[in-house]
PDB file of C-alpha atoms and ligand atoms in Angstrom:
ATOM      1  CA  MET A   1     -37.109  82.875 -83.634  1.00  0.00           C
ATOM      2  CA  ALA A   2     -35.670  85.683 -81.757  1.00  0.00           C
ATOM      3  CA  THR A   3     -34.689  84.382 -78.083  1.00  0.00           C
ATOM      4  CA  SER A   4     -34.715  88.923 -76.770  1.00  0.00           C
ATOM      5  CA  VAL A   5     -36.414  92.125 -78.320  1.00  0.00           C
ATOM      6  CA  LEU A   6     -36.772  95.314 -77.658  1.00  0.00           C
ATOM      7  CA  ALA A   7     -38.813  97.874 -77.999  1.00  0.00           C
ATOM      8  CA  ILE A   8     -37.700 102.227 -77.402  1.00  0.00           C
ATOM      9  CA  LEU A   9     -40.949 103.770 -75.384  1.00  0.00           C
ATOM     10  CA  ASN A  10     -40.494 108.147 -77.597  1.00  0.00           C
ATOM     11  CA  GLN A  11     -43.104 109.184 -74.544  1.00  0.00           C
ATOM     12  CA  PRO A  12     -43.483 107.114 -72.507  1.00  0.00           C
ATOM     13  CA  SER A  13     -45.559 109.762 -70.594  1.00  0.00           C
ATOM     14  CA  THR A  14     -47.335 112.069 -72.050  1.00  0.00           C
ATOM     15  CA  ASP A  15     -47.185 114.772 -68.991  1.00  0.00           C
ATOM     16  CA  ALA A  16     -43.326 115.291 -71.181  1.00  0.00           C
ATOM     17  CA  ALA A  17     -42.402 115.801 -74.249  1.00  0.00           C
ATOM     18  CA  ALA A  18     -41.574 113.001 -76.258  1.00  0.00           C
ATOM     19  CA  HIS A  19     -38.085 112.504 -77.601  1.00  0.00           C
ATOM     20  CA  ALA A  20     -38.743 112.917 -81.294  1.00  0.00           C
ATOM     21  CA  PRO A  21     -41.925 115.423 -82.139  1.00  0.00           C
ATOM     22  CA  GLY A  22     -43.984 113.643 -84.372  1.00  0.00           C
ATOM     23  CA  ALA A  23     -42.582 110.417 -84.201  1.00  0.00           C
ATOM     24  CA  PRO A  24     -44.281 107.016 -83.933  1.00  0.00           C
ATOM     25  CA  PRO A  25     -45.152 105.797 -79.926  1.00  0.00           C
ATOM     26  CA  PHE A  26     -42.627 102.900 -79.497  1.00  0.00           C
ATOM     27  CA  ALA A  27     -39.730 101.865 -82.614  1.00  0.00           C
ATOM     28  CA  LEU A  28     -38.442  98.419 -81.824  1.00  0.00           C
ATOM     29  CA  ALA A  29     -34.279  97.877 -81.718  1.00  0.00           C
ATOM     30  CA  ASP A  30     -31.580  95.965 -81.899  1.00  0.00           C
ATOM     31  CA  PRO A  31     -31.176  95.148 -78.313  1.00  0.00           C
ATOM     32  CA  ASP A  32     -27.941  94.126 -78.430  1.00  0.00           C
ATOM     33  CA  ALA A  33     -27.303  97.902 -79.499  1.00  0.00           C
ATOM     34  CA  PRO A  34     -25.909 100.580 -76.608  1.00  0.00           C
ATOM     35  CA  HIS A  35     -29.499 103.058 -75.784  1.00  0.00           C
ATOM     36  CA  VAL A  36     -29.331 104.352 -72.407  1.00  0.00           C
ATOM     37  CA  THR A  37     -27.288 107.280 -72.156  1.00  0.00           C
ATOM     38  CA  VAL A  38     -24.517 106.846 -68.710  1.00  0.00           C
ATOM     39  CA  SER A  39     -26.446 109.885 -67.203  1.00  0.00           C
ATOM     40  CA  ASP A  40     -29.848 108.223 -67.064  1.00  0.00           C
ATOM     41  CA  LEU A  41     -31.081 108.603 -64.027  1.00  0.00           C
ATOM     42  CA  GLY A  42     -31.824 104.815 -64.198  1.00  0.00           C
ATOM     43  CA  VAL A  43     -28.559 104.129 -64.475  1.00  0.00           C
ATOM     44  CA  THR A  44     -26.598 106.546 -62.066  1.00  0.00           C
ATOM     45  CA  ARG A  45     -29.238 107.013 -59.233  1.00  0.00           C
ATOM     46  CA  GLY A  46     -31.544 103.356 -59.333  1.00  0.00           C
ATOM     47  CA  ASP A  47     -34.807 105.998 -60.422  1.00  0.00           C
ATOM     48  CA  GLY A  48     -37.232 104.421 -61.875  1.00  0.00           C
ATOM     49  CA  ILE A  49     -39.686 102.341 -61.950  1.00  0.00           C
ATOM     50  CA  PHE A  50     -40.655  98.132 -63.526  1.00  0.00           C
ATOM     51  CA  GLU A  51     -42.497  95.859 -63.944  1.00  0.00           C
ATOM     52  CA  THR A  52     -41.679  92.464 -65.199  1.00  0.00           C
ATOM     53  CA  ILE A  53     -44.390  91.051 -67.315  1.00  0.00           C
ATOM     54  CA  GLY A  54     -44.858  86.673 -68.170  1.00  0.00           C
ATOM     55  CA  VAL A  55     -45.844  85.952 -71.774  1.00  0.00           C
ATOM     56  CA  GLY A  56     -47.264  82.380 -71.878  1.00  0.00           C
ATOM     57  CA  ASN A  57     -48.012  80.836 -75.201  1.00  0.00           C
ATOM     58  CA  GLY A  58     -48.052  84.627 -77.163  1.00  0.00           C
ATOM     59  CA  HIS A  59     -50.733  86.005 -74.171  1.00  0.00           C
ATOM     60  CA  PRO A  60     -49.284  88.764 -70.932  1.00  0.00           C
ATOM     61  CA  GLN A  61     -50.259  87.522 -68.425  1.00  0.00           C
ATOM     62  CA  ALA A  62     -52.527  89.870 -65.864  1.00  0.00           C
ATOM     63  CA  LEU A  63     -51.241  92.222 -67.794  1.00  0.00           C
ATOM     64  CA  GLU A  64     -53.915  95.471 -66.546  1.00  0.00           C
ATOM     65  CA  ALA A  65     -52.779  94.709 -62.944  1.00  0.00           C
ATOM     66  CA  HIS A  66     -48.656  94.794 -64.707  1.00  0.00           C
ATOM     67  CA  LEU A  67     -49.907  98.590 -65.909  1.00  0.00           C
ATOM     68  CA  ARG A  68     -52.095  99.603 -62.849  1.00  0.00           C
ATOM     69  CA  ARG A  69     -49.143  99.028 -60.562  1.00  0.00           C
ATOM     70  CA  PHE A  70     -46.209 100.416 -62.832  1.00  0.00           C
ATOM     71  CA  ALA A  71     -48.629 103.747 -62.619  1.00  0.00           C
ATOM     72  CA  HIS A  72     -48.587 103.182 -58.882  1.00  0.00           C
ATOM     73  CA  SER A  73     -44.641 103.300 -58.291  1.00  0.00           C
ATOM     74  CA  ALA A  74     -45.021 106.394 -60.871  1.00  0.00           C
ATOM     75  CA  GLU A  75     -47.536 108.344 -58.620  1.00  0.00           C
ATOM     76  CA  LEU A  76     -45.104 106.870 -55.890  1.00  0.00           C
ATOM     77  CA  LEU A  77     -41.304 108.266 -57.317  1.00  0.00           C
ATOM     78  CA  ASP A  78     -43.117 111.867 -58.291  1.00  0.00           C
ATOM     79  CA  LEU A  79     -42.577 110.391 -61.788  1.00  0.00           C
ATOM     80  CA  PRO A  80     -44.941 111.786 -64.904  1.00  0.00           C
ATOM     81  CA  ALA A  81     -47.591 109.186 -65.736  1.00  0.00           C
ATOM     82  CA  PRO A  82     -46.158 106.317 -67.672  1.00  0.00           C
ATOM     83  CA  ASP A  83     -48.918 106.868 -70.943  1.00  0.00           C
ATOM     84  CA  THR A  84     -50.559 103.859 -70.530  1.00  0.00           C
ATOM     85  CA  ASP A  85     -51.121 103.615 -74.145  1.00  0.00           C
ATOM     86  CA  ALA A  86     -48.134 103.620 -75.729  1.00  0.00           C
ATOM     87  CA  TRP A  87     -46.641 100.833 -72.922  1.00  0.00           C
ATOM     88  CA  ARG A  88     -49.766  98.446 -74.306  1.00  0.00           C
ATOM     89  CA  ALA A  89     -49.029  98.526 -77.827  1.00  0.00           C
ATOM     90  CA  ALA A  90     -45.351  98.285 -77.297  1.00  0.00           C
ATOM     91  CA  ILE A  91     -45.986  95.317 -75.780  1.00  0.00           C
ATOM     92  CA  LEU A  92     -47.984  93.301 -77.212  1.00  0.00           C
ATOM     93  CA  ALA A  93     -45.645  94.664 -80.649  1.00  0.00           C
ATOM     94  CA  VAL A  94     -42.149  92.778 -78.189  1.00  0.00           C
ATOM     95  CA  ILE A  95     -44.844  89.588 -77.831  1.00  0.00           C
ATOM     96  CA  ASP A  96     -45.518  89.466 -81.553  1.00  0.00           C
ATOM     97  CA  ALA A  97     -41.721  89.959 -82.878  1.00  0.00           C
ATOM     98  CA  LEU A  98     -40.990  87.521 -80.034  1.00  0.00           C
ATOM     99  CA  GLY A  99     -43.574  84.273 -81.981  1.00  0.00           C
ATOM    100  CA  PRO A 100     -45.044  82.004 -80.591  1.00  0.00           C
ATOM    101  CA  VAL A 101     -42.305  80.766 -77.564  1.00  0.00           C
ATOM    102  CA  ALA A 102     -43.895  78.209 -74.557  1.00  0.00           C
ATOM    103  CA  GLU A 103     -42.969  80.891 -71.343  1.00  0.00           C
ATOM    104  CA  ALA A 104     -40.971  84.710 -72.196  1.00  0.00           C
ATOM    105  CA  SER A 105     -41.192  87.283 -70.052  1.00  0.00           C
ATOM    106  CA  ILE A 106     -41.396  90.932 -71.062  1.00  0.00           C
ATOM    107  CA  LYS A 107     -39.546  94.171 -68.128  1.00  0.00           C
ATOM    108  CA  THR A 108     -41.170  97.205 -68.760  1.00  0.00           C
ATOM    109  CA  VAL A 109     -39.108  99.754 -67.573  1.00  0.00           C
ATOM    110  CA  MET A 110     -38.922 104.229 -67.306  1.00  0.00           C
ATOM    111  CA  THR A 111     -36.725 106.309 -65.294  1.00  0.00           C
ATOM    112  CA  ARG A 112     -36.384 109.276 -64.289  1.00  0.00           C
ATOM    113  CA  GLY A 113     -34.353 110.100 -67.528  1.00  0.00           C
ATOM    114  CA  VAL A 114     -30.891 112.583 -67.748  1.00  0.00           C
ATOM    115  CA  GLU A 115     -30.380 114.404 -65.740  1.00  0.00           C
ATOM    116  CA  GLY A 116     -31.593 118.267 -65.622  1.00  0.00           C
ATOM    117  CA  ASP A 117     -33.823 117.055 -69.505  1.00  0.00           C
ATOM    118  CA  GLY A 118     -37.795 115.629 -67.467  1.00  0.00           C
ATOM    119  CA  ARG A 119     -38.252 113.252 -70.384  1.00  0.00           C
ATOM    120  CA  PRO A 120     -38.419 109.567 -68.972  1.00  0.00           C
ATOM    121  CA  THR A 121     -36.794 107.250 -70.322  1.00  0.00           C
ATOM    122  CA  GLY A 122     -38.746 103.924 -71.479  1.00  0.00           C
ATOM    123  CA  TRP A 123     -38.468 100.696 -72.977  1.00  0.00           C
ATOM    124  CA  VAL A 124     -39.762  97.543 -72.906  1.00  0.00           C
ATOM    125  CA  HIS A 125     -37.079  94.514 -73.200  1.00  0.00           C
ATOM    126  CA  GLY A 126     -38.416  90.652 -73.891  1.00  0.00           C
ATOM    127  CA  SER A 127     -36.695  87.333 -74.022  1.00  0.00           C
ATOM    128  CA  VAL A 128     -37.723  83.980 -73.403  1.00  0.00           C
ATOM    129  CA  SER A 129     -38.079  82.424 -69.718  1.00  0.00           C
ATOM    130  CA  PRO A 130     -35.064  79.937 -68.767  1.00  0.00           C
ATOM    131  CA  ASP A 131     -37.365  77.050 -67.268  1.00  0.00           C
ATOM    132  CA  TYR A 132     -38.632  76.330 -64.019  1.00  0.00           C
ATOM    133  CA  THR A 133     -39.547  73.100 -64.140  1.00  0.00           C
ATOM    134  CA  GLU A 134     -37.596  71.657 -61.015  1.00  0.00           C
ATOM    135  CA  GLN A 135     -37.753  75.656 -59.473  1.00  0.00           C
ATOM    136  CA  ARG A 136     -42.217  74.893 -60.056  1.00  0.00           C
ATOM    137  CA  THR A 137     -41.782  71.057 -58.598  1.00  0.00           C
ATOM    138  CA  THR A 138     -39.059  69.868 -57.120  1.00  0.00           C
ATOM    139  CA  GLY A 139     -39.732  72.990 -55.014  1.00  0.00           C
ATOM    140  CA  ILE A 140     -36.611  75.704 -52.938  1.00  0.00           C
ATOM    141  CA  ARG A 141     -35.159  76.295 -49.771  1.00  0.00           C
ATOM    142  CA  VAL A 142     -36.400  79.547 -48.453  1.00  0.00           C
ATOM    143  CA  VAL A 143     -34.849  81.218 -45.486  1.00  0.00           C
ATOM    144  CA  THR A 144     -36.189  84.283 -43.087  1.00  0.00           C
ATOM    145  CA  LEU A 145     -34.174  87.389 -43.365  1.00  0.00           C
ATOM    146  CA  ASP A 146     -35.280  90.615 -41.435  1.00  0.00           C
ATOM    147  CA  ARG A 147     -36.151  93.863 -43.679  1.00  0.00           C
ATOM    148  CA  GLY A 148     -34.733  96.422 -41.208  1.00  0.00           C
ATOM    149  CA  PHE A 149     -38.360  97.928 -41.312  1.00  0.00           C
ATOM    150  CA  THR A 150     -41.194  97.880 -39.214  1.00  0.00           C
ATOM    151  CA  HIS A 151     -44.252  96.376 -41.091  1.00  0.00           C
ATOM    152  CA  ASP A 152     -46.129 100.232 -40.777  1.00  0.00           C
ATOM    153  CA  VAL A 153     -43.395 101.561 -43.309  1.00  0.00           C
ATOM    154  CA  GLN A 154     -45.726 102.046 -45.623  1.00  0.00           C
ATOM    155  CA  THR A 155     -47.925 104.735 -43.625  1.00  0.00           C
ATOM    156  CA  ARG A 156     -45.022 106.026 -40.597  1.00  0.00           C
ATOM    157  CA  SER A 157     -42.180 106.941 -43.796  1.00  0.00           C
ATOM    158  CA  PRO A 158     -43.392 106.442 -47.205  1.00  0.00           C
ATOM    159  CA  TRP A 159     -40.377 108.301 -48.406  1.00  0.00           C
ATOM    160  CA  LEU A 160     -38.516 104.731 -48.212  1.00  0.00           C
ATOM    161  CA  LEU A 161     -41.449 104.314 -51.222  1.00  0.00           C
ATOM    162  CA  ALA A 162     -41.864 100.495 -49.427  1.00  0.00           C
ATOM    163  CA  GLY A 163     -44.672  99.082 -51.884  1.00  0.00           C
ATOM    164  CA  ALA A 164     -43.045 100.850 -55.428  1.00  0.00           C
ATOM    165  CA  LYS A 165     -41.424  98.183 -57.482  1.00  0.00           C
ATOM    166  CA  SER A 166     -38.337 100.622 -58.076  1.00  0.00           C
ATOM    167  CA  LEU A 167     -35.587 100.145 -59.805  1.00  0.00           C
ATOM    168  CA  SER A 168     -33.408 100.589 -56.579  1.00  0.00           C
ATOM    169  CA  TYR A 169     -33.109  96.688 -56.420  1.00  0.00           C
ATOM    170  CA  ALA A 170     -29.331  95.905 -55.242  1.00  0.00           C
ATOM    171  CA  ILE A 171     -30.593  94.806 -51.823  1.00  0.00           C
ATOM    172  CA  ASN A 172     -33.614  92.221 -53.286  1.00  0.00           C
ATOM    173  CA  ARG A 173     -30.263  90.719 -55.501  1.00  0.00           C
ATOM    174  CA  ALA A 174     -28.286  91.374 -52.272  1.00  0.00           C
ATOM    175  CA  VAL A 175     -29.981  88.778 -50.494  1.00  0.00           C
ATOM    176  CA  LEU A 176     -30.256  86.059 -52.222  1.00  0.00           C
ATOM    177  CA  ARG A 177     -26.478  85.722 -52.582  1.00  0.00           C
ATOM    178  CA  GLU A 178     -26.747  86.134 -48.810  1.00  0.00           C
ATOM    179  CA  ALA A 179     -29.146  83.171 -49.057  1.00  0.00           C
ATOM    180  CA  GLU A 180     -27.327  81.056 -50.809  1.00  0.00           C
ATOM    181  CA  ARG A 181     -24.198  81.646 -48.526  1.00  0.00           C
ATOM    182  CA  ARG A 182     -27.000  80.442 -45.579  1.00  0.00           C
ATOM    183  CA  GLY A 183     -27.677  77.226 -48.456  1.00  0.00           C
ATOM    184  CA  ALA A 184     -30.615  78.303 -49.592  1.00  0.00           C
ATOM    185  CA  ASP A 185     -32.777  79.366 -53.408  1.00  0.00           C
ATOM    186  CA  ASP A 186     -34.642  82.048 -51.977  1.00  0.00           C
ATOM    187  CA  VAL A 187     -35.723  85.392 -49.737  1.00  0.00           C
ATOM    188  CA  ILE A 188     -38.961  85.666 -47.096  1.00  0.00           C
ATOM    189  CA  PHE A 189     -37.889  89.685 -46.349  1.00  0.00           C
ATOM    190  CA  VAL A 190     -39.504  89.964 -42.435  1.00  0.00           C
ATOM    191  CA  SER A 191     -40.106  93.416 -40.764  1.00  0.00           C
ATOM    192  CA  SER A 192     -38.380  94.177 -37.993  1.00  0.00           C
ATOM    193  CA  ASP A 193     -41.092  93.697 -36.271  1.00  0.00           C
ATOM    194  CA  GLY A 194     -41.832  90.476 -36.860  1.00  0.00           C
ATOM    195  CA  PHE A 195     -43.641  89.458 -39.655  1.00  0.00           C
ATOM    196  CA  VAL A 196     -43.686  88.329 -42.877  1.00  0.00           C
ATOM    197  CA  LEU A 197     -43.797  90.270 -45.361  1.00  0.00           C
ATOM    198  CA  GLU A 198     -42.554  89.091 -49.810  1.00  0.00           C
ATOM    199  CA  GLY A 199     -40.032  87.046 -51.158  1.00  0.00           C
ATOM    200  CA  PRO A 200     -37.570  90.314 -52.890  1.00  0.00           C
ATOM    201  CA  THR A 201     -39.550  88.864 -56.787  1.00  0.00           C
ATOM    202  CA  SER A 202     -42.223  86.907 -55.557  1.00  0.00           C
ATOM    203  CA  SER A 203     -44.937  87.082 -52.767  1.00  0.00           C
ATOM    204  CA  VAL A 204     -45.386  85.090 -49.708  1.00  0.00           C
ATOM    205  CA  LEU A 205     -48.537  81.899 -49.985  1.00  0.00           C
ATOM    206  CA  ALA A 206     -49.017  80.299 -47.361  1.00  0.00           C
ATOM    207  CA  ARG A 207     -51.975  76.877 -47.238  1.00  0.00           C
ATOM    208  CA  ARG A 208     -54.323  76.371 -44.304  1.00  0.00           C
ATOM    209  CA  ARG A 209     -56.539  72.940 -44.230  1.00  0.00           C
ATOM    210  CA  THR A 210     -58.932  74.801 -47.359  1.00  0.00           C
ATOM    211  CA  THR A 211     -57.803  79.035 -46.926  1.00  0.00           C
ATOM    212  CA  LEU A 212     -55.179  80.835 -49.319  1.00  0.00           C
ATOM    213  CA  ILE A 213     -53.945  83.294 -47.374  1.00  0.00           C
ATOM    214  CA  THR A 214     -51.319  85.860 -48.553  1.00  0.00           C
ATOM    215  CA  PRO A 215     -50.027  88.681 -45.965  1.00  0.00           C
ATOM    216  CA  GLY A 216     -52.584  91.862 -45.803  1.00  0.00           C
ATOM    217  CA  THR A 217     -51.758  94.618 -48.509  1.00  0.00           C
ATOM    218  CA  GLY A 218     -51.132  98.561 -46.312  1.00  0.00           C
ATOM    219  CA  LEU A 219     -47.497  96.365 -45.542  1.00  0.00           C
ATOM    220  CA  GLY A 220     -44.837  98.112 -48.307  1.00  0.00           C
ATOM    221  CA  ILE A 221     -44.963  94.672 -50.033  1.00  0.00           C
ATOM    222  CA  LEU A 222     -46.171  94.490 -53.423  1.00  0.00           C
ATOM    223  CA  ASP A 223     -48.969  93.921 -54.642  1.00  0.00           C
ATOM    224  CA  GLY A 224     -48.405  90.406 -55.914  1.00  0.00           C
ATOM    225  CA  THR A 225     -50.366  89.855 -59.632  1.00  0.00           C
ATOM    226  CA  THR A 226     -49.211  86.853 -59.383  1.00  0.00           C
ATOM    227  CA  GLN A 227     -51.163  85.688 -55.698  1.00  0.00           C
ATOM    228  CA  GLY A 228     -53.769  88.008 -56.721  1.00  0.00           C
ATOM    229  CA  ASN A 229     -54.690  84.775 -59.805  1.00  0.00           C
ATOM    230  CA  ILE A 230     -54.199  82.875 -57.544  1.00  0.00           C
ATOM    231  CA  PHE A 231     -56.697  83.805 -56.187  1.00  0.00           C
ATOM    232  CA  ARG A 232     -58.820  84.257 -58.305  1.00  0.00           C
ATOM    233  CA  PHE A 233     -57.915  79.925 -59.223  1.00  0.00           C
ATOM    234  CA  ALA A 234     -58.725  79.261 -55.245  1.00  0.00           C
ATOM    235  CA  GLY A 235     -62.662  81.273 -56.234  1.00  0.00           C
ATOM    236  CA  GLU A 236     -62.948  78.208 -58.780  1.00  0.00           C
ATOM    237  CA  GLN A 237     -61.928  75.792 -56.520  1.00  0.00           C
ATOM    238  CA  HIS A 238     -63.806  76.406 -53.605  1.00  0.00           C
ATOM    239  CA  LEU A 239     -60.814  77.287 -50.965  1.00  0.00           C
ATOM    240  CA  ASP A 240     -61.341  79.835 -49.237  1.00  0.00           C
ATOM    241  CA  THR A 241     -58.257  83.129 -49.890  1.00  0.00           C
ATOM    242  CA  ALA A 242     -57.187  85.342 -46.126  1.00  0.00           C
ATOM    243  CA  PHE A 243     -55.607  88.351 -45.985  1.00  0.00           C
ATOM    244  CA  GLU A 244     -53.290  87.601 -42.989  1.00  0.00           C
ATOM    245  CA  LEU A 245     -50.585  89.306 -40.731  1.00  0.00           C
ATOM    246  CA  LEU A 246     -48.529  86.075 -40.050  1.00  0.00           C
ATOM    247  CA  THR A 247     -45.036  85.429 -38.016  1.00  0.00           C
ATOM    248  CA  VAL A 248     -42.479  82.863 -38.770  1.00  0.00           C
ATOM    249  CA  LYS A 249     -43.355  80.781 -36.048  1.00  0.00           C
ATOM    250  CA  GLN A 250     -46.415  80.604 -37.630  1.00  0.00           C
ATOM    251  CA  LEU A 251     -45.601  80.309 -40.996  1.00  0.00           C
ATOM    252  CA  ALA A 252     -43.414  77.173 -40.484  1.00  0.00           C
ATOM    253  CA  ARG A 253     -46.562  75.315 -39.448  1.00  0.00           C
ATOM    254  CA  MET A 254     -49.078  76.495 -42.133  1.00  0.00           C
ATOM    255  CA  ASP A 255     -49.616  72.733 -44.733  1.00  0.00           C
ATOM    256  CA  ALA A 256     -48.033  74.905 -47.590  1.00  0.00           C
ATOM    257  CA  LEU A 257     -46.498  76.817 -48.862  1.00  0.00           C
ATOM    258  CA  TRP A 258     -44.759  78.700 -52.442  1.00  0.00           C
ATOM    259  CA  LEU A 259     -43.507  81.842 -53.483  1.00  0.00           C
ATOM    260  CA  VAL A 260     -45.551  83.533 -56.903  1.00  0.00           C
ATOM    261  CA  SER A 261     -44.487  85.466 -59.541  1.00  0.00           C
ATOM    262  CA  SER A 262     -45.783  86.579 -62.390  1.00  0.00           C
ATOM    263  CA  VAL A 263     -42.312  83.935 -64.343  1.00  0.00           C
ATOM    264  CA  ARG A 264     -41.428  81.142 -62.053  1.00  0.00           C
ATOM    265  CA  HIS A 265     -45.413  81.358 -61.298  1.00  0.00           C
ATOM    266  CA  ALA A 266     -46.049  79.170 -58.271  1.00  0.00           C
ATOM    267  CA  ALA A 267     -42.405  77.823 -56.820  1.00  0.00           C
ATOM    268  CA  PRO A 268     -43.227  75.616 -53.247  1.00  0.00           C
ATOM    269  CA  ILE A 269     -40.974  75.853 -50.504  1.00  0.00           C
ATOM    270  CA  ASN A 270     -39.404  73.275 -49.060  1.00  0.00           C
ATOM    271  CA  THR A 271     -37.325  73.569 -46.600  1.00  0.00           C
ATOM    272  CA  LEU A 272     -37.866  77.143 -44.472  1.00  0.00           C
ATOM    273  CA  ASP A 273     -34.840  78.378 -42.365  1.00  0.00           C
ATOM    274  CA  GLY A 274     -33.784  75.068 -43.150  1.00  0.00           C
ATOM    275  CA  SER A 275     -36.179  72.977 -42.247  1.00  0.00           C
ATOM    276  CA  PRO A 276     -38.436  70.693 -43.885  1.00  0.00           C
ATOM    277  CA  MET A 277     -42.073  71.648 -45.269  1.00  0.00           C
ATOM    278  CA  PRO A 278     -44.832  70.050 -46.968  1.00  0.00           C
ATOM    279  CA  VAL A 279     -45.080  70.216 -50.575  1.00  0.00           C
ATOM    280  CA  ASP A 280     -49.024  69.813 -52.501  1.00  0.00           C
ATOM    281  CA  ALA A 281     -47.415  68.797 -55.327  1.00  0.00           C
ATOM    282  CA  GLU A 282     -50.652  68.428 -56.804  1.00  0.00           C
ATOM    283  CA  LEU A 283     -51.735  72.166 -55.694  1.00  0.00           C
ATOM    284  CA  THR A 284     -48.708  73.107 -57.511  1.00  0.00           C
ATOM    285  CA  LEU A 285     -49.382  71.449 -60.246  1.00  0.00           C
ATOM    286  CA  ALA A 286     -52.763  72.885 -60.812  1.00  0.00           C
ATOM    287  CA  MET A 287     -52.087  76.778 -59.676  1.00  0.00           C
ATOM    288  CA  ASN A 288     -49.365  76.087 -62.147  1.00  0.00           C
ATOM    289  CA  GLU A 289     -51.018  75.494 -65.279  1.00  0.00           C
ATOM    290  CA  PHE A 290     -53.991  78.341 -63.780  1.00  0.00           C
ATOM    291  CA  LEU A 291     -50.952  80.205 -64.233  1.00  0.00           C
ATOM    292  CA  ARG A 292     -50.757  79.147 -68.567  1.00  0.00           C
ATOM    293  CA  ARG A 293     -53.711  79.129 -68.972  1.00  0.00           C
ATOM    294  CA  PRO A 294     -53.503  82.692 -71.783  1.00  0.00           C
ATOM    295  CA  GLU A 295     -56.406  84.851 -69.207  1.00  0.00           C
ATOM    296  CA  GLY A 296     -54.354  83.020 -66.292  1.00  0.00           C
TER     297      GLY A 296
HETATM  298  N1  PLP B   1     -42.674  91.698 -54.548  1.00  0.00           N
HETATM  299  C1  PLP B   1     -41.816  91.616 -55.154  1.00  0.00           C
HETATM  300  C2  PLP B   1     -39.474  92.659 -54.157  1.00  0.00           C
HETATM  301  C3  PLP B   1     -41.656  91.310 -56.521  1.00  0.00           C
HETATM  302  O1  PLP B   1     -40.502  91.977 -57.334  1.00  0.00           O
HETATM  303  C4  PLP B   1     -42.833  90.542 -57.112  1.00  0.00           C
HETATM  304  C5  PLP B   1     -42.611  90.487 -58.426  1.00  0.00           C
HETATM  305  O2  PLP B   1     -41.065  90.917 -59.253  1.00  0.00           O
HETATM  306  C6  PLP B   1     -43.218  90.564 -56.392  1.00  0.00           C
HETATM  307  C7  PLP B   1     -43.756  90.893 -54.926  1.00  0.00           C
HETATM  308  C8  PLP B   1     -44.803  89.189 -57.378  1.00  0.00           C
HETATM  309  O3  PLP B   1     -45.323  90.059 -58.268  1.00  0.00           O
HETATM  310  P1  PLP B   1     -46.467  89.970 -59.361  1.00  0.00           P
HETATM  311  O4  PLP B   1     -46.748  89.286 -59.130  1.00  0.00           O
HETATM  312  O5  PLP B   1     -47.037  90.487 -59.985  1.00  0.00           O
HETATM  313  O6  PLP B   1     -44.951  89.241 -60.063  1.00  0.00           O
END
């Protein structure tokens, strides 16, 4: 059974020429061999977009929502529109080649391509997921960190690409090292004017009594596919849902908190900025079971 599978797109966008005219839309390739050119703008400038899609028992989760967000990120970066049918076919072929693994993740990457060439580079990489049981049950310690932008950055300064899932994730990695220095596992970004935003690779979810809450859209944060699925779960469970602008003080008073994302799913926050938070074990288990369902 493969633990890592790669597909390379021949024509990531129909708005740009194919790499090999007349060849199939994608081909499986050796994931351990080199494939990207050193002058690819994805490598030299972080100029490109990506998605990470969870796979449970052979089924991609929220595939269409991920493909829509991929296309939206391309639009924000003025990249050619991804050929959704070619990407979907490549994703399904990679999942198929991975075989019957309990949990896997699929990463789709589209870069602006080699400087001056005009053709985007695209690939789909699938790999078997690590075991997240500990983080999904015991939970994670989280610190809040200033992102340095006001909460309305998306409308005031759209060129900063807040809300695009771009390849420029060095800051999203740096904050995890800062969290580790502070004795924590993960981070919640806060706007410079004090509002709760998102994690570096996750959305923030809170419970106040019987309402599940996430920070509103339009805050320069990603429209989380997992958060979207959990709001569907809330509908089934007769829980209310709300988008709310929250301060850190309000967050700390919630009945339970989670960071939610496609591959790790719902990780309860057991400590916020050094103070213990209650963990809702029962709801966490139910949410994670829902997210593992084929249609989750
Ligand atoms: N916010 C950021 C910055 C992310 O990178 C991610 C996912 O990687 C999310 C939120 C959660 O999105 P999703 O639930 O679609 O995985």
